[in-house]
Short mmCIF file of C-alpha atoms and ligand atoms in Angstrom, two decimals:
data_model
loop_
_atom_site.label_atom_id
_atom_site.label_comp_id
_atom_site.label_asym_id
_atom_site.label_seq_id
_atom_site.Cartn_x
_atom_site.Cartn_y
_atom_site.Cartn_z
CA UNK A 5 0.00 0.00 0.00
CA UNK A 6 1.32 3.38 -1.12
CA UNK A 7 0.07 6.32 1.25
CA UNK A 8 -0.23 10.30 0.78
CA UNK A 9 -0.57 12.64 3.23
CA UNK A 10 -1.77 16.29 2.68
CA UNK A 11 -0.36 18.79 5.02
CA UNK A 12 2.99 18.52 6.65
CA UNK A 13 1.74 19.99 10.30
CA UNK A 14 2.92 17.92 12.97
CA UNK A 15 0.71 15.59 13.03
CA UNK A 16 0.87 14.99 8.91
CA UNK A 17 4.77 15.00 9.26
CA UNK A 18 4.91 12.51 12.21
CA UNK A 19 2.17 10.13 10.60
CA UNK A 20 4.33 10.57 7.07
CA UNK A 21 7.54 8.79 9.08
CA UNK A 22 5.75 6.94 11.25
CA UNK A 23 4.56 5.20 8.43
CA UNK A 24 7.48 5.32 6.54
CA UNK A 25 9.21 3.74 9.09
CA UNK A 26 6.90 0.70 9.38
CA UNK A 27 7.68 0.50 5.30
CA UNK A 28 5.49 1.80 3.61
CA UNK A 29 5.98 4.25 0.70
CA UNK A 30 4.70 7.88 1.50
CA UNK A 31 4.21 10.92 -0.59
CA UNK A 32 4.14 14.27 1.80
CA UNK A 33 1.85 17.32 0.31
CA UNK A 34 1.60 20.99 1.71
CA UNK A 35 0.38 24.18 0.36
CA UNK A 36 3.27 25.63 2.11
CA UNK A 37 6.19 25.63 -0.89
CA UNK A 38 8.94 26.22 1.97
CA UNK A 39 8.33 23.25 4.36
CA UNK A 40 8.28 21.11 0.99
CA UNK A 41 11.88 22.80 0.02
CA UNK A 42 13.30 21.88 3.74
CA UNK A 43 11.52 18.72 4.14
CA UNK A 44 13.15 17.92 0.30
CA UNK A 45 16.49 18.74 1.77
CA UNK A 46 16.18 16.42 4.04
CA UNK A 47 15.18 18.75 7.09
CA UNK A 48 11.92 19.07 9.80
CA UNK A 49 10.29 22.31 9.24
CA UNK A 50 9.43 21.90 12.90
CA UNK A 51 10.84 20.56 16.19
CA UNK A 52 9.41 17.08 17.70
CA UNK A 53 12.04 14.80 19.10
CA UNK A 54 13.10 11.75 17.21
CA UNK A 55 11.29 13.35 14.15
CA UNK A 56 14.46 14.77 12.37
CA UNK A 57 16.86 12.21 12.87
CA UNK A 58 13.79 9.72 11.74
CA UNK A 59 13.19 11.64 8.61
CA UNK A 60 16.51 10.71 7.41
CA UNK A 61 16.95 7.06 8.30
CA UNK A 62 13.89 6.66 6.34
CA UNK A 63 14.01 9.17 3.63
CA UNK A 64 14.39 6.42 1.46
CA UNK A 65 10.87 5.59 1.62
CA UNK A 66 9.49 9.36 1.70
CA UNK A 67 8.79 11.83 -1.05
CA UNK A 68 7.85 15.35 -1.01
CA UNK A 69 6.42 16.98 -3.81
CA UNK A 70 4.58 20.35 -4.56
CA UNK A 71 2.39 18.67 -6.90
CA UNK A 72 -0.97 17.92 -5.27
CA UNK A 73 -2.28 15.73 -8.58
CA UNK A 74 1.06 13.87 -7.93
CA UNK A 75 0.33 13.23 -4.82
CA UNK A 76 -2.79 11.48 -5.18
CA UNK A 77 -2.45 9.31 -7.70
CA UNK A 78 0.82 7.42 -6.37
CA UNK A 79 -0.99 6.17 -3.72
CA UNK A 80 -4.39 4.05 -1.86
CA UNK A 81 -4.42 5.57 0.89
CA UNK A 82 -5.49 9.77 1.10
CA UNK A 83 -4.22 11.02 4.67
CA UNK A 84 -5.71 14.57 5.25
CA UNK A 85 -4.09 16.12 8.09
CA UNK A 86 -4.14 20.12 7.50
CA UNK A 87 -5.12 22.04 9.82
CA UNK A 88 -8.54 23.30 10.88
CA UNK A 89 -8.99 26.39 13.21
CA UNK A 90 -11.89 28.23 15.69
CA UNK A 91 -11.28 32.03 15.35
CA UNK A 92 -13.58 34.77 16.07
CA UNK A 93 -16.66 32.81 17.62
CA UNK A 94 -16.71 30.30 14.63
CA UNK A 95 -15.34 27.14 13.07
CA UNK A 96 -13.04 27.52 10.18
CA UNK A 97 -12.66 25.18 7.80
CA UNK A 98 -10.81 26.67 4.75
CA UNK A 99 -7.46 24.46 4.38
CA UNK A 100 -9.75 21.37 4.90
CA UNK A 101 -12.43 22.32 2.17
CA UNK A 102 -10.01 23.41 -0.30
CA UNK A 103 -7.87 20.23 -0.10
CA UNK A 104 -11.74 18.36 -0.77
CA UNK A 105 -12.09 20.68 -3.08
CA UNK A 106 -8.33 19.45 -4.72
CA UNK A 107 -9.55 16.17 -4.36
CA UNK A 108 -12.92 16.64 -6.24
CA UNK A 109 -10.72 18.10 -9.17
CA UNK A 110 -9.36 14.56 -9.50
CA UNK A 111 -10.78 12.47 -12.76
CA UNK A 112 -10.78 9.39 -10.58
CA UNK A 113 -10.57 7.70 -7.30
CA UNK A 114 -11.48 4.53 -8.11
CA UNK A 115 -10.38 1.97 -5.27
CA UNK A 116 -8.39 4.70 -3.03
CA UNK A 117 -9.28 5.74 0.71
CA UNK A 118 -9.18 9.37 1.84
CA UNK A 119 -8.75 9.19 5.16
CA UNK A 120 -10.09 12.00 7.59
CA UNK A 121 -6.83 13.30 9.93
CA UNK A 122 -7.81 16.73 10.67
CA UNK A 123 -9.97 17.16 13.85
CA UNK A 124 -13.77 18.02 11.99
CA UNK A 125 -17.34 19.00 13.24
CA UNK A 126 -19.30 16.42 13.90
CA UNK A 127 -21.21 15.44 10.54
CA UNK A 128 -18.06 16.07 8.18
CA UNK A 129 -17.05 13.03 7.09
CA UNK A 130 -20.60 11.97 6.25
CA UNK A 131 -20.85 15.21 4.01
CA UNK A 132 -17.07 14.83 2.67
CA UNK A 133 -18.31 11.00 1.87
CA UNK A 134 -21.73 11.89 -0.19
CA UNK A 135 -19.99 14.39 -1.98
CA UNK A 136 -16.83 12.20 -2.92
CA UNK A 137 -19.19 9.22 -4.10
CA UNK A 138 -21.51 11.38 -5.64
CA UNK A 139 -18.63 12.23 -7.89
CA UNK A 140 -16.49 9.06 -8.08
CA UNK A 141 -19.27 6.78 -7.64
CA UNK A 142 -18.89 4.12 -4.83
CA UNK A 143 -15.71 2.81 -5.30
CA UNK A 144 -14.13 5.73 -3.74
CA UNK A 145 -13.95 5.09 0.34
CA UNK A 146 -14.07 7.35 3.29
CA UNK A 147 -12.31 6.98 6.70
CA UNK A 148 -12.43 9.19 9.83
CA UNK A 149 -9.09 8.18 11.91
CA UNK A 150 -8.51 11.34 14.89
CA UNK A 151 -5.29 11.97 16.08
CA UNK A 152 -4.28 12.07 19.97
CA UNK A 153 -0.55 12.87 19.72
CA UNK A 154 1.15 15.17 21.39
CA UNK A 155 2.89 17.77 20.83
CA UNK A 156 6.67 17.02 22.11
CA UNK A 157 5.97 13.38 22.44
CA UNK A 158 4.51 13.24 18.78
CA UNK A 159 6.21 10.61 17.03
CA UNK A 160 6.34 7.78 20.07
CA UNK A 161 2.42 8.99 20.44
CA UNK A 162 2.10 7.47 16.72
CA UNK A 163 4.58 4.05 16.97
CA UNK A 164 3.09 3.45 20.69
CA UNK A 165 -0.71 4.78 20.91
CA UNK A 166 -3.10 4.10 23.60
CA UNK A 167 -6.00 3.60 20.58
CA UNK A 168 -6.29 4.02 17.64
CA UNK A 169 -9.77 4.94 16.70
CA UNK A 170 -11.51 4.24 13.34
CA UNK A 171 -14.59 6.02 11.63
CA UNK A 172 -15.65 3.86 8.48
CA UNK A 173 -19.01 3.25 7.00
CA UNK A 174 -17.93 -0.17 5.12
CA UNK A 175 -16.19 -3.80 5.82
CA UNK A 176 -13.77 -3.51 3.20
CA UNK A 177 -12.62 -0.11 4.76
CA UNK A 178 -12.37 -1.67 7.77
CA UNK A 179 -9.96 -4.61 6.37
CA UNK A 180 -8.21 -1.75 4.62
CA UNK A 181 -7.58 0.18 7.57
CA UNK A 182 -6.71 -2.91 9.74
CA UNK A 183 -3.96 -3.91 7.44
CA UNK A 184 -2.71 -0.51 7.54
CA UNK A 185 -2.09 -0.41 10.96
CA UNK A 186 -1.44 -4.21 11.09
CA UNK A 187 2.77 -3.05 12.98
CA UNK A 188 1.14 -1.11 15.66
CA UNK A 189 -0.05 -2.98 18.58
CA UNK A 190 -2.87 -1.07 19.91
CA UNK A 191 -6.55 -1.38 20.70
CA UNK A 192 -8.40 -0.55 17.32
CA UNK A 193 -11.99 0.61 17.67
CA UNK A 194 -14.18 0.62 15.12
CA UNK A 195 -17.18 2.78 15.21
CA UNK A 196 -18.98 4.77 12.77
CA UNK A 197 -18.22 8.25 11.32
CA UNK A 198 -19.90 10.66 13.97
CA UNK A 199 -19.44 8.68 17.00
CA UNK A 200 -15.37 9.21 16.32
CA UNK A 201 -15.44 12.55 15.16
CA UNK A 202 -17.31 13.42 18.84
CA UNK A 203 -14.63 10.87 20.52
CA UNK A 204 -11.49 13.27 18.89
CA UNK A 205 -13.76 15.88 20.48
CA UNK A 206 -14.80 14.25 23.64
CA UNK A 207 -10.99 13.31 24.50
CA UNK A 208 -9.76 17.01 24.59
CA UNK A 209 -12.82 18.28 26.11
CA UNK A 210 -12.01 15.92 28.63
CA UNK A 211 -8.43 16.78 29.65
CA UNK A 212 -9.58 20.43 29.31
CA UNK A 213 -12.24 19.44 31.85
CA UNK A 214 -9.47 17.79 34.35
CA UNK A 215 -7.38 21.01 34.07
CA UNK A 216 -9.70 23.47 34.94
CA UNK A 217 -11.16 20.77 37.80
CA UNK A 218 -7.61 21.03 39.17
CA UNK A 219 -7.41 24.39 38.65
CA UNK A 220 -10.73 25.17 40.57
CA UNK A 221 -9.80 23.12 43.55
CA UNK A 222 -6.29 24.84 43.82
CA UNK A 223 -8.10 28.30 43.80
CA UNK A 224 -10.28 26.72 46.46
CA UNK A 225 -6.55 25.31 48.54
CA UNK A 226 -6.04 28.88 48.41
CA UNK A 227 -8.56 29.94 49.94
CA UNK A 228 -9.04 26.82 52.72
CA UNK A 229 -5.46 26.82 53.15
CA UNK A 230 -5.14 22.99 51.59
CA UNK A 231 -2.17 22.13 49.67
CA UNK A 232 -3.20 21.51 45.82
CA UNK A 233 0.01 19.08 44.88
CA UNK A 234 -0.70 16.83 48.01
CA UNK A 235 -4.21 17.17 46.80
CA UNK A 236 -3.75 16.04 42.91
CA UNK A 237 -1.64 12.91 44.66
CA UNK A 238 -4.27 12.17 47.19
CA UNK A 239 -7.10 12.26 44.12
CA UNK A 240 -4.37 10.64 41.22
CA UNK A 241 -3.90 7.63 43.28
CA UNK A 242 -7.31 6.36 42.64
CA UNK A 243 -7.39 5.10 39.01
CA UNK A 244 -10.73 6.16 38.63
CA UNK A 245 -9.24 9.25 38.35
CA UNK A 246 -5.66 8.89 36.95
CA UNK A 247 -2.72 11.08 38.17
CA UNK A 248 -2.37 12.31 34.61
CA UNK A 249 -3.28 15.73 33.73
CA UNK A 250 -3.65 17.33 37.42
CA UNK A 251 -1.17 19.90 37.50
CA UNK A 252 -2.59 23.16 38.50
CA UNK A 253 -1.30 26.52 37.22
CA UNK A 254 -2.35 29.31 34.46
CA UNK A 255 -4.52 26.50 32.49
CA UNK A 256 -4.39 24.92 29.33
CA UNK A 257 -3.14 26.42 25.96
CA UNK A 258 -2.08 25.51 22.69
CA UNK A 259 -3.42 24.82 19.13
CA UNK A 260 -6.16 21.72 20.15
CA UNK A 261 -7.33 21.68 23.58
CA UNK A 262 -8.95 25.33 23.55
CA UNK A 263 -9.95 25.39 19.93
CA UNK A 264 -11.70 21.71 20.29
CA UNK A 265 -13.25 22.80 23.81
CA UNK A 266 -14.88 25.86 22.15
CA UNK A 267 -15.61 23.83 18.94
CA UNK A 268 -18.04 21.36 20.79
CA UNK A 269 -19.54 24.47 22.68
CA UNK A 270 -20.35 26.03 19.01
CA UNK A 271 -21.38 22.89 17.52
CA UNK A 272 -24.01 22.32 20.67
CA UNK A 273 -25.20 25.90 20.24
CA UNK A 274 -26.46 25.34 16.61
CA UNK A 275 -28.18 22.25 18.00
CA UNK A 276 -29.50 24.41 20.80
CA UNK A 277 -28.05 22.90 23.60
CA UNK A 278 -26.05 24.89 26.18
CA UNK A 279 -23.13 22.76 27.32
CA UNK A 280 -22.58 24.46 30.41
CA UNK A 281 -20.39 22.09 31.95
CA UNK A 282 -17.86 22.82 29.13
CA UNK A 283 -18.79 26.52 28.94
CA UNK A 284 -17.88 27.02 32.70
CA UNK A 285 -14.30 24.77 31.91
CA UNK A 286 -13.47 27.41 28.98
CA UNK A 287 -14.24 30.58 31.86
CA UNK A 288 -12.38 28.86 34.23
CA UNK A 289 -9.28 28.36 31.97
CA UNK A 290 -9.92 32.15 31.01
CA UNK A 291 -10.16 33.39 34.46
CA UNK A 292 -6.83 31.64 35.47
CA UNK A 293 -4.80 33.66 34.01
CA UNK A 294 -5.58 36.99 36.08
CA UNK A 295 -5.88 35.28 39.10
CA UNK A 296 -2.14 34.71 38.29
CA UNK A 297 -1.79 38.69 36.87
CA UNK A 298 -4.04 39.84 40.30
CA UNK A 299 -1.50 37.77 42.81
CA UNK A 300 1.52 39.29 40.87
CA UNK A 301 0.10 42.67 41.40
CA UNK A 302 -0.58 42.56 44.76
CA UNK A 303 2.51 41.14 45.77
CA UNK A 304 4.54 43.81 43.84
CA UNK A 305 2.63 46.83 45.03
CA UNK A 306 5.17 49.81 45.19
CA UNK A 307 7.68 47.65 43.84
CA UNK A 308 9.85 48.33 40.17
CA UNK A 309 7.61 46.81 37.56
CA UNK A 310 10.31 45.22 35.98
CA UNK A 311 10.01 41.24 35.89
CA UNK A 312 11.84 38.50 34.60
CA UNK A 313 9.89 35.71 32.67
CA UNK A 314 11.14 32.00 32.17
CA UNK A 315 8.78 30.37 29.45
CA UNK A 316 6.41 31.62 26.50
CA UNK A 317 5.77 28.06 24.48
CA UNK A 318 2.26 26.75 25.50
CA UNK A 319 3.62 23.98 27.23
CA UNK A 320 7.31 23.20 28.17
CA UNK A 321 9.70 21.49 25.27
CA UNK A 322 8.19 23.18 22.25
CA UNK A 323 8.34 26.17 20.55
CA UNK A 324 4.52 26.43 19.56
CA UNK A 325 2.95 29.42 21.08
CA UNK A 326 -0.21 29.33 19.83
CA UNK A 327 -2.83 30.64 22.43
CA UNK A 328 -0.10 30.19 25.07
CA UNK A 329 -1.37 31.06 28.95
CA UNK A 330 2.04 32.56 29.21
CA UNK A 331 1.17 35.08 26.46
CA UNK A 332 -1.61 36.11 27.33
CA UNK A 333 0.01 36.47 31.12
CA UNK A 334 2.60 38.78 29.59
CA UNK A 335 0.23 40.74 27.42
CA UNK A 336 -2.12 41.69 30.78
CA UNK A 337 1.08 42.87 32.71
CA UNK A 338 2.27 45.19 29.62
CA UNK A 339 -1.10 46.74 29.38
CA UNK A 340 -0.60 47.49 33.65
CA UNK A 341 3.45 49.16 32.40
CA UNK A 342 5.47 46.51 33.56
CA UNK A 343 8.50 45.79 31.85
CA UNK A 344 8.94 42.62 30.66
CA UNK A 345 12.61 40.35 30.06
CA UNK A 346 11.93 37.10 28.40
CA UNK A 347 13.55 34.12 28.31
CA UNK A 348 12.48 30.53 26.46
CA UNK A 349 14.84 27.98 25.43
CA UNK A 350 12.80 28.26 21.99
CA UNK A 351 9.88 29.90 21.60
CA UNK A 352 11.39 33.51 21.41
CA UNK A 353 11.22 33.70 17.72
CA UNK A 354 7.77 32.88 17.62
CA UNK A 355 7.33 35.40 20.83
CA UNK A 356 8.67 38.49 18.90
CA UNK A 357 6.23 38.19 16.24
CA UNK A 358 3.32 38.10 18.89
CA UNK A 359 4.05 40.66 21.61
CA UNK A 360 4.38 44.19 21.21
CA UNK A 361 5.65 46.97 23.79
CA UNK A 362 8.28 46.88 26.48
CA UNK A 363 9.32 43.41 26.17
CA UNK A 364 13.06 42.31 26.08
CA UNK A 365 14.09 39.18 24.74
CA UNK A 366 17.30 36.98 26.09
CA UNK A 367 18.68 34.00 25.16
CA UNK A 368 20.44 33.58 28.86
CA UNK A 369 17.93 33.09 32.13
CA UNK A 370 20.27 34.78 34.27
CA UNK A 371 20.66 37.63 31.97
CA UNK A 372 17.03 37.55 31.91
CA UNK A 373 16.48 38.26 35.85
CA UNK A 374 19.24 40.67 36.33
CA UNK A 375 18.21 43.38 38.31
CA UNK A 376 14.42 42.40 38.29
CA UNK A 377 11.79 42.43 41.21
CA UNK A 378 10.07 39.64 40.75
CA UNK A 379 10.65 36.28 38.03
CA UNK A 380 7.85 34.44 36.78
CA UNK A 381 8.14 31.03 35.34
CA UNK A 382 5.44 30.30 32.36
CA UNK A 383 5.50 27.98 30.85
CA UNK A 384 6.80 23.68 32.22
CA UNK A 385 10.52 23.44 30.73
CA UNK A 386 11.79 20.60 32.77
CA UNK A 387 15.50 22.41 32.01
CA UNK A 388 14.08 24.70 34.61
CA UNK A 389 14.47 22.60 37.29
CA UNK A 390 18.40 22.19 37.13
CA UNK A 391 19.20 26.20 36.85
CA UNK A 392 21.03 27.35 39.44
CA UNK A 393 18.71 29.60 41.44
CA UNK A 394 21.45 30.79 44.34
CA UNK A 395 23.21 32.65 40.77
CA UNK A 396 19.33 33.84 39.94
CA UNK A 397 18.92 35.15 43.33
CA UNK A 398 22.12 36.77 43.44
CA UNK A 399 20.94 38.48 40.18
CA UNK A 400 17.82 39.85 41.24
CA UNK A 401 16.77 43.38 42.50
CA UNK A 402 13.81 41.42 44.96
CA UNK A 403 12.69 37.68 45.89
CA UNK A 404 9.22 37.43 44.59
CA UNK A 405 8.90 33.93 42.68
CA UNK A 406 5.84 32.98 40.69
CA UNK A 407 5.54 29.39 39.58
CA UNK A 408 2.83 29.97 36.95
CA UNK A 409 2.95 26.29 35.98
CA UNK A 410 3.40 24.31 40.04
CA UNK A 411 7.18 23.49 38.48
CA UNK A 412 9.67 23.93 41.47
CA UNK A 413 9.40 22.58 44.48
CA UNK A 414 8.39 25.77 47.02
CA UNK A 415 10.55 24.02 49.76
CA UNK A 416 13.54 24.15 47.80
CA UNK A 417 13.12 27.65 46.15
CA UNK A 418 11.98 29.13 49.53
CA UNK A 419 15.53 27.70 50.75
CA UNK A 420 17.30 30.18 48.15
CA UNK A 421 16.00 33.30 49.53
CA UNK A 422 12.61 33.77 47.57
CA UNK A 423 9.39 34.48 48.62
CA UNK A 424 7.16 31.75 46.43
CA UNK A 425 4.03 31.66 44.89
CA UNK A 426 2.36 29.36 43.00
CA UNK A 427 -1.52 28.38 42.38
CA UNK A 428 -3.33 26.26 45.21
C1 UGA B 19 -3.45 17.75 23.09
C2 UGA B 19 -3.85 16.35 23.54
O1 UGA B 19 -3.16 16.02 24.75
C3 UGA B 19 -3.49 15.31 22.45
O2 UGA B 19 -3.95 14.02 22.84
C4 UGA B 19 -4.19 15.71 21.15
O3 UGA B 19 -3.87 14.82 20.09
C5 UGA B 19 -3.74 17.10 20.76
O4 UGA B 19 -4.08 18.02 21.83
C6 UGA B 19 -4.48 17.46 19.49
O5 UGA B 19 -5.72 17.53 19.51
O6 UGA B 19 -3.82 17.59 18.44
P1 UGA B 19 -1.16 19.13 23.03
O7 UGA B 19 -1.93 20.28 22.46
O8 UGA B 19 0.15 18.78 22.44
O9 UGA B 19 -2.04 17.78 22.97
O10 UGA B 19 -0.92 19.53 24.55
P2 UGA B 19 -1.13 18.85 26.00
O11 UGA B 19 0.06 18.10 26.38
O12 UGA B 19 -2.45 18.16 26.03
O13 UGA B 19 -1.21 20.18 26.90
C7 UGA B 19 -2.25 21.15 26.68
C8 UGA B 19 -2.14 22.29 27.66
O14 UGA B 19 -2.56 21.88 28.96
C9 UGA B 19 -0.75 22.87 27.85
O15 UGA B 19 -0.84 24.28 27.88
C10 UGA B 19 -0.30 22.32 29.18
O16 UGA B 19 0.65 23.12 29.81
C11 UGA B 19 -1.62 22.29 29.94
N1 UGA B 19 -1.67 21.33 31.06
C12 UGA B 19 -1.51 20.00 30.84
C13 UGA B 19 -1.90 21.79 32.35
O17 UGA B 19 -2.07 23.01 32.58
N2 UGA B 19 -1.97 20.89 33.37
C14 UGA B 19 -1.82 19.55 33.18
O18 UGA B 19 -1.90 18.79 34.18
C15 UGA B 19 -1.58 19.10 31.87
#
């Protein structure tokens, strides 16, 4: 079986050598002419361990063209993994209805299977199905296959998945599909096209949900005077719960967890259903992030409003900071005139091209903190942990310490001279 995949995000990248690597031949599509020129040379347009030095063991089976038609009719199997977006109170499907609209431009696509990557409202596939067969007839097939990698962790998500889950409509699909993921030894569940479009949707609402729980009951430790780590242990031990996914702080960010959480809150609207319980995770997400700006203010009342920041990715080990807390963290203090010296071990390219005003940008943390009142770590870089914080004190103007993301242990930073704060 000879695949293509359309769009060379990370997750159509990582499933392009993933199944390279398991042999198969793959052809690797995107819009984007420049990640096709890197990706020809031989390099990632974007950083996900493993993913690079993959790329070239198995370049042998890969090819990268800018030729859509091309792309299509080398292979059986139609990955479409581009990327689909919730701006401005609505869903927004334009690089996925193009690339069906690509595909209808085809003559014919007799015996291949376009298979649904790209996280889609519930419904999709169904339509992208009718309209495909009412041009190619019915020997055209239609899979829905979501995605739960990670960012950071993408490619071992792929080669070592907890599920895989599989929207088809037919047997032979089903055989198809099975075959194709015949190397990977996971639980495969087949179900039809809606009921895994909601699970893609479902499974993010989710670990919103257990984030902003978390984040709740720290605000509440606050308050009672409880200790929200102790707390997440006590809870996490009890695998009804799952330790996973309990680490309070400025709430949840990147490209999927908000945008599918607000997604499933649109698509219930139109159906005239208030989902309040996910409505009431979104505000609590929102609301996280001045709690965090109101503490900082407080504490630094009279003080220099100059701060240090460690972090600006969404999440640690990335450089993706797409609707990062730590962004919008930064963004409230600038509007309140506080200076602002940033550090990230990668996300400060990405950084300058979002924030505007008195921000400084450092590629050293202790040049970072020099001289400031209070430092403020952002985002979960495990590198963090092993900077030397006596040299970081020494730096600093003042001791105030705010652990945006429950990183450092408070005993251990206390020990160094700072006053600490962190959520719950
Ligand atoms: C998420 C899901 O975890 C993947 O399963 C899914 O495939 C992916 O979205 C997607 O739909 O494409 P990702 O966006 O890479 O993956 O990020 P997560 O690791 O889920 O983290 C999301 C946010 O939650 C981050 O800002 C992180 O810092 C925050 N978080 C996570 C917490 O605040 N507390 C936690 O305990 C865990």
């Amino acid at each position: 079986m000879e695949i293509s995949v359309i769009g060379a995000g990370y997750v159509g990248l990582t499933i392009a050598v993933g199944f390279a690597s398991l042999g198969y031949k793959v052809t690797v599509y995107d819009k984007d002419e420049g990640k096709i020129n890197f990706l020809i040379n031989g390099v990632a347009p974007l950083q996900e361990p493993g993913l690079g030095d993959l790329l070239k063991k198995v370049n042998n089976n890969l090819e990268f063209t800018h030729n859509f038609d091309d792309t299509i009719s080398s292979s059986q199997i139609l990955f479409i993994a581009v990327n689909t977006d919730f701006k401005n109170g609505k869903v927004r499907l334009s690089n996925f209805n193009r690339t069906i609209k690509q595909i209808l431009r085809q003559k014919n696509l007799e015996d291949k299977t376009v298979v649904i990557k790209s996280t889609v409202p519930i419904g999709t596939t169904e339509n992208v199905e009718k309209t495909l067969k009412g041009k190619f007839g019915n020997k055209v097939r239609v899979a829905f296959n979501p995605e739960f990698l990670r960012e950071g962790h993408a490619l071992q998500d792929f080669l070592n998945p907890d599920r895989i889950v599989l929207g088809v409509n037919d047997k032979v699909t089903k055989e198809i599909l099975l075959q194709l993921y015949e190397a990977i030894n996971a639980p495969k569940l087949f179900v039809d096209f809606k009921t895994a479009e909601m699970i893609k949707y479902a499974s993010n609402a989710f670990l919103a949900t257990k984030i902003s729980f978390i984040n709740e009951i720290a605000n509440l430790c606050e308050i009672f005077g409880a200790d929200i780590r102790k707390v997440s242990d006590g809870i996490g031990l009890d695998k009804r719960i799952g330790k996973d996914f309990l680490n309070a702080g400025i709430g949840f960010g990147g490209s999927c967890l908000p945008k599918d959480l607000k997604t499933l809150i649109y698509l219930a609207k139109q159906k005239k259903y208030e989902a309040k319980l996910l409505d009431s995770v979104r505000l609590v997400n929102e609301e996280q992030i001045s709690r965090f700006v109101k503490k900082i203010e407080k504490a630094l009342r009279g003080k220099p409003k100059k701060i240090a920041v460690w972090g600006v990715s969404f999440k640690g080990g990335t450089d993706d900071i797409r609707d990062s807390p730590a962004i919008k963290v930064i963004k409230q203090l600038i509007k309140k005139g506080y200076e602002i010296s940033l550090y990230d071990p990668k996300a400060l390219q990405n950084a300058k091209k979002e924030l505007r005003g008195n921000v400084s940008y450092f590629d050293n943390y202790l040049e970072a903190v020099s001289e400031k009142s209070a430092l403020l770590v952002l985002s979960d870089w495990r590198e963090f942990l092993s900077f030397d914080l006596d040299e970081t004190r020494r730096r600093m103007k003042d001791y105030y310490f705010f652990d945006g993301r429950n990183l450092f242990n408070p005993e251990e930073v206390k020990s160094k001279g700072f006053l600490y704060f962190c959520t719950g």
